[in-house]
Tab-separated table of C-alpha atoms in Angstrom:
chain	number	residue	atom	x	y	z
A	12	LYS	CA	88.257	301.988	128.109
A	13	GLN	CA	90.207	302.404	124.875
A	14	GLU	CA	88.518	301.096	121.783
A	15	VAL	CA	90.276	300.904	118.429
A	16	THR	CA	88.508	300.601	115.035
A	17	GLN	CA	90.114	300.122	111.659
A	18	ILE	CA	88.371	300.856	108.412
A	19	PRO	CA	88.216	299.317	105.950
A	20	ALA	CA	88.461	295.711	107.121
A	21	ALA	CA	89.726	294.690	103.695
A	22	LEU	CA	90.992	296.512	100.637
A	23	SER	CA	91.981	295.392	97.220
A	24	VAL	CA	93.752	297.796	94.825
A	25	PRO	CA	95.734	297.653	91.611
A	26	GLU	CA	99.471	298.095	91.792
A	27	GLY	CA	100.666	301.697	91.743
A	28	GLU	CA	97.688	303.247	93.630
A	29	ASN	CA	98.120	305.466	96.589
A	30	LEU	CA	95.980	304.350	99.469
A	31	VAL	CA	94.903	305.410	102.973
A	32	LEU	CA	94.123	303.132	105.929
A	33	ASN	CA	92.216	304.494	108.866
A	34	CYS	CA	92.462	303.953	112.567
A	35	SER	CA	90.016	305.488	115.081
A	36	PHE	CA	90.271	305.438	118.810
A	37	THR	CA	88.065	306.599	121.625
A	38	ASP	CA	90.469	307.838	124.294
A	39	SER	CA	92.697	310.629	123.111
A	40	ALA	CA	94.975	310.561	126.150
A	41	ILE	CA	97.659	308.408	124.545
A	42	TYR	CA	101.428	308.267	124.743
A	43	ASN	CA	101.939	307.113	121.166
A	44	LEU	CA	100.443	305.170	118.346
A	45	GLN	CA	102.072	302.373	116.459
A	46	TRP	CA	101.390	300.876	112.981
A	47	PHE	CA	102.283	297.245	112.372
A	48	ARG	CA	102.312	294.965	109.427
A	49	GLN	CA	101.475	291.262	109.713
A	50	ASP	CA	102.072	288.808	106.859
A	51	PRO	CA	100.009	285.637	106.792
A	52	GLY	CA	101.247	283.107	109.428
A	53	LYS	CA	103.935	285.483	110.581
A	54	GLY	CA	104.549	287.809	113.480
A	55	LEU	CA	104.150	291.583	113.576
A	56	THR	CA	106.588	294.048	112.076
A	57	SER	CA	106.612	297.559	113.472
A	58	LEU	CA	106.297	300.117	110.658
A	59	LEU	CA	105.971	303.504	112.386
A	60	LEU	CA	105.683	304.854	115.845
A	61	ILE	CA	104.195	308.311	116.381
A	62	GLN	CA	104.668	309.949	119.694
A	63	SER	CA	101.754	311.939	121.057
A	64	SER	CA	103.674	315.190	120.475
A	65	GLN	CA	104.067	314.429	116.810
A	66	ARG	CA	101.674	314.746	113.971
A	67	GLU	CA	103.437	312.706	111.309
A	68	GLN	CA	106.033	310.025	110.787
A	69	THR	CA	107.465	308.928	107.431
A	70	SER	CA	109.384	305.854	106.328
A	71	GLY	CA	109.965	305.388	102.711
A	72	ARG	CA	106.615	305.115	100.914
A	73	LEU	CA	104.741	305.079	104.245
A	74	ASN	CA	103.411	308.108	106.057
A	75	ALA	CA	101.436	307.960	109.251
A	76	SER	CA	99.539	310.893	110.710
A	77	LEU	CA	98.006	311.381	114.121
A	78	ASP	CA	95.224	313.700	115.184
A	79	LYS	CA	94.605	313.161	118.842
A	80	SER	CA	91.713	315.658	119.068
A	81	SER	CA	89.626	313.791	116.570
A	82	GLY	CA	90.830	310.315	117.657
A	83	ARG	CA	92.250	309.360	114.273
A	84	SER	CA	95.367	308.098	112.625
A	85	THR	CA	95.897	307.342	109.014
A	86	LEU	CA	98.479	305.279	107.242
A	87	TYR	CA	99.261	306.480	103.705
A	88	ILE	CA	100.926	304.069	101.328
A	89	ALA	CA	102.314	305.665	98.167
A	90	ALA	CA	102.710	303.808	94.903
A	91	SER	CA	101.548	300.455	96.332
A	92	GLN	CA	103.283	297.262	95.233
A	93	PRO	CA	102.184	293.562	95.464
A	94	GLY	CA	104.752	293.165	98.250
A	95	ASP	CA	102.700	295.531	100.361
A	96	SER	CA	99.925	292.908	100.610
A	97	ALA	CA	99.484	292.115	104.283
A	98	THR	CA	97.345	292.979	107.248
A	99	TYR	CA	97.980	296.418	108.769
A	100	LEU	CA	97.252	296.930	112.451
A	101	CYS	CA	97.284	300.024	114.513
A	102	ALA	CA	97.955	299.851	118.262
A	103	LEU	CA	97.790	302.374	121.086
A	104	PRO	CA	98.117	302.275	124.747
A	105	SER	CA	95.207	302.023	127.175
A	106	GLY	CA	96.877	303.273	130.282
A	107	THR	CA	100.619	303.009	130.446
A	108	TYR	CA	102.018	300.707	127.849
A	109	LYS	CA	99.031	298.374	127.757
A	110	TYR	CA	98.646	298.316	123.941
A	111	ILE	CA	95.274	297.743	122.419
A	112	PHE	CA	95.130	296.622	118.846
A	113	GLY	CA	92.668	297.352	116.116
A	114	THR	CA	91.164	294.485	114.120
A	115	GLY	CA	93.332	295.326	111.189
A	116	THR	CA	92.903	296.088	107.456
A	117	ARG	CA	93.691	293.235	105.090
A	118	LEU	CA	95.382	294.773	102.016
A	119	LYS	CA	95.795	293.067	98.711
A	120	VAL	CA	97.725	294.823	95.934
A	121	LEU	CA	97.073	293.283	92.546
A	122	ALA	CA	99.895	293.039	90.005
B	24	ASP	CA	120.547	291.526	117.623
B	25	ALA	CA	118.499	288.405	116.928
B	26	GLY	CA	115.196	290.094	117.888
B	27	VAL	CA	112.646	288.587	120.252
B	28	ILE	CA	113.006	284.833	120.306
B	29	GLN	CA	110.133	282.511	121.036
B	30	SER	CA	110.013	278.804	121.476
B	31	PRO	CA	108.552	276.509	120.465
B	32	ARG	CA	107.280	277.885	117.125
B	33	HIS	CA	104.583	275.270	116.946
B	34	GLU	CA	103.009	273.186	119.718
B	35	VAL	CA	100.365	270.497	119.396
B	36	THR	CA	99.164	269.011	122.618
B	37	GLU	CA	96.143	267.194	124.047
B	38	MET	CA	93.525	268.700	126.269
B	39	GLY	CA	94.587	268.616	129.901
B	40	GLN	CA	98.324	268.742	129.286
B	41	GLU	CA	100.555	271.490	130.545
B	42	VAL	CA	101.976	273.899	127.965
B	43	THR	CA	104.920	276.155	128.504
B	44	LEU	CA	105.791	278.946	126.031
B	45	ARG	CA	109.126	280.661	126.223
B	46	CYS	CA	110.375	284.086	125.276
B	47	LYS	CA	113.737	285.803	125.213
B	48	PRO	CA	113.289	289.592	124.783
B	49	ILE	CA	115.745	291.958	123.114
B	50	SER	CA	118.672	292.668	125.397
B	51	GLY	CA	118.224	295.996	127.192
B	52	HIS	CA	114.500	296.198	126.773
B	53	ASP	CA	112.668	296.825	129.991
B	54	TYR	CA	109.091	295.908	129.009
B	55	LEU	CA	107.858	292.485	128.014
B	56	PHE	CA	104.419	291.677	126.774
B	57	TRP	CA	102.493	288.475	126.105
B	58	TYR	CA	99.696	288.614	123.510
B	59	ARG	CA	97.256	286.080	122.178
B	60	GLN	CA	95.834	286.221	118.693
B	61	THR	CA	92.698	284.455	117.475
B	62	MET	CA	90.429	284.996	114.520
B	63	MET	CA	87.508	285.829	116.688
B	64	ARG	CA	89.177	288.214	119.149
B	65	GLY	CA	92.172	289.561	117.273
B	66	LEU	CA	95.214	290.465	119.343
B	67	GLU	CA	94.684	290.519	123.055
B	68	LEU	CA	97.196	291.580	125.736
B	69	LEU	CA	97.478	288.926	128.381
B	70	ILE	CA	100.103	290.295	130.679
B	71	TYR	CA	103.070	292.641	130.693
B	72	PHE	CA	106.164	293.078	132.832
B	73	ASN	CA	108.343	296.093	133.586
B	74	ASN	CA	111.927	295.299	134.835
B	75	ASN	CA	110.800	291.665	135.416
B	76	VAL	CA	107.845	292.672	137.583
B	77	PRO	CA	104.334	291.902	136.459
B	78	ILE	CA	102.471	295.148	136.044
B	79	ASP	CA	99.116	294.193	134.658
B	80	ASP	CA	97.711	290.648	134.272
B	81	SER	CA	94.072	291.657	133.861
B	82	GLY	CA	94.157	290.134	130.375
B	83	MET	CA	94.986	286.657	131.641
B	84	PRO	CA	91.818	284.700	130.889
B	85	GLU	CA	91.766	282.255	133.798
B	86	ASP	CA	93.772	280.836	136.624
B	87	ARG	CA	94.945	278.156	134.252
B	88	PHE	CA	97.256	280.793	132.724
B	89	SER	CA	100.316	281.993	134.512
B	90	ALA	CA	103.389	283.948	133.444
B	91	LYS	CA	106.786	284.529	134.996
B	92	MET	CA	109.915	286.564	134.317
B	93	PRO	CA	112.713	285.237	136.516
B	94	ASN	CA	115.247	287.531	134.876
B	95	ALA	CA	115.625	290.234	132.240
B	96	SER	CA	116.353	287.739	129.474
B	97	PHE	CA	113.665	285.143	129.955
B	98	SER	CA	109.920	284.793	130.360
B	99	THR	CA	107.450	281.884	130.310
B	100	LEU	CA	103.711	281.660	129.775
B	101	LYS	CA	102.243	278.470	131.153
B	102	ILE	CA	98.797	276.947	130.571
B	103	GLN	CA	97.747	274.186	132.980
B	104	PRO	CA	95.607	272.349	132.139
B	105	SER	CA	95.220	273.318	128.519
B	106	GLU	CA	91.843	273.300	126.703
B	107	PRO	CA	90.952	273.353	122.991
B	108	ARG	CA	89.802	277.024	123.271
B	109	ASP	CA	93.323	277.987	124.202
B	110	SER	CA	94.353	277.251	120.616
B	111	ALA	CA	95.812	280.472	119.190
B	112	VAL	CA	99.025	282.193	118.293
B	113	TYR	CA	100.832	283.509	121.267
B	114	PHE	CA	103.163	286.473	120.737
B	115	CYS	CA	105.809	287.833	122.969
B	116	ALA	CA	107.017	291.463	122.456
B	117	SER	CA	109.509	293.661	124.152
B	118	SER	CA	110.247	297.356	124.192
B	119	LEU	CA	112.279	300.059	125.736
B	120	GLU	CA	110.105	302.571	127.508
B	121	GLY	CA	108.364	304.911	125.067
B	122	ARG	CA	109.717	303.241	121.981
B	123	ALA	CA	108.256	300.909	119.401
B	124	ALA	CA	107.568	297.318	120.464
B	125	ASP	CA	109.363	294.436	118.767
B	126	PHE	CA	107.413	291.285	118.371
B	127	GLY	CA	108.604	287.706	118.270
B	128	PRO	CA	107.472	285.314	115.499
B	129	GLY	CA	104.834	283.734	117.710
B	130	THR	CA	104.016	280.243	118.905
B	131	ARG	CA	101.154	278.496	117.248
B	132	LEU	CA	99.362	276.423	119.823
B	133	LEU	CA	96.883	273.724	118.947
B	134	VAL	CA	95.086	271.926	121.774
B	135	LEU	CA	93.276	268.763	120.646
């Protein structure tokens, strides 16, 4: 059974810092891994999808890496801004397309 | 594309009443997922469909919960009878095989 852990649970940083969010999973036989952002009281916005054959995906200031052998993914946010404040969730399939979500990292970027 | 559409956005009902949540997936997507989010348990997958066929409903908590997808553009999640512990945010998501899932805005359900 796939288990997904995200560390840290919460993070507060000053504006402009580069930061790394971590996602660990127990079953490395995955199709892909997806990072989401959730704003308070809102739905989920997909940020990046990494296929199992890829090691990295980049979108603007975001970079996600995937290391299947070690069961880890990281989301790197460069030059953080107050608008980046949200909860970040990683999700990966347990079996075919049955996505399991981590508990999330609540990020607060201080102006 | 309007994205995944869910209705209602908010629902307040009394214990014992029937609740029906609705979802319109993105046109052309062949997978549809229903999730529930609570503070205690985070995001949990309840059920998912592929080409309108339920594939895995092992996440459905009890027989009080049922989901249907009569066609490619519409799905419902029904709770009958509802209980206070069903209070949560229910999300619908859709995807095209192998690609990123798109989530709807969610339905906030409060059962009194």
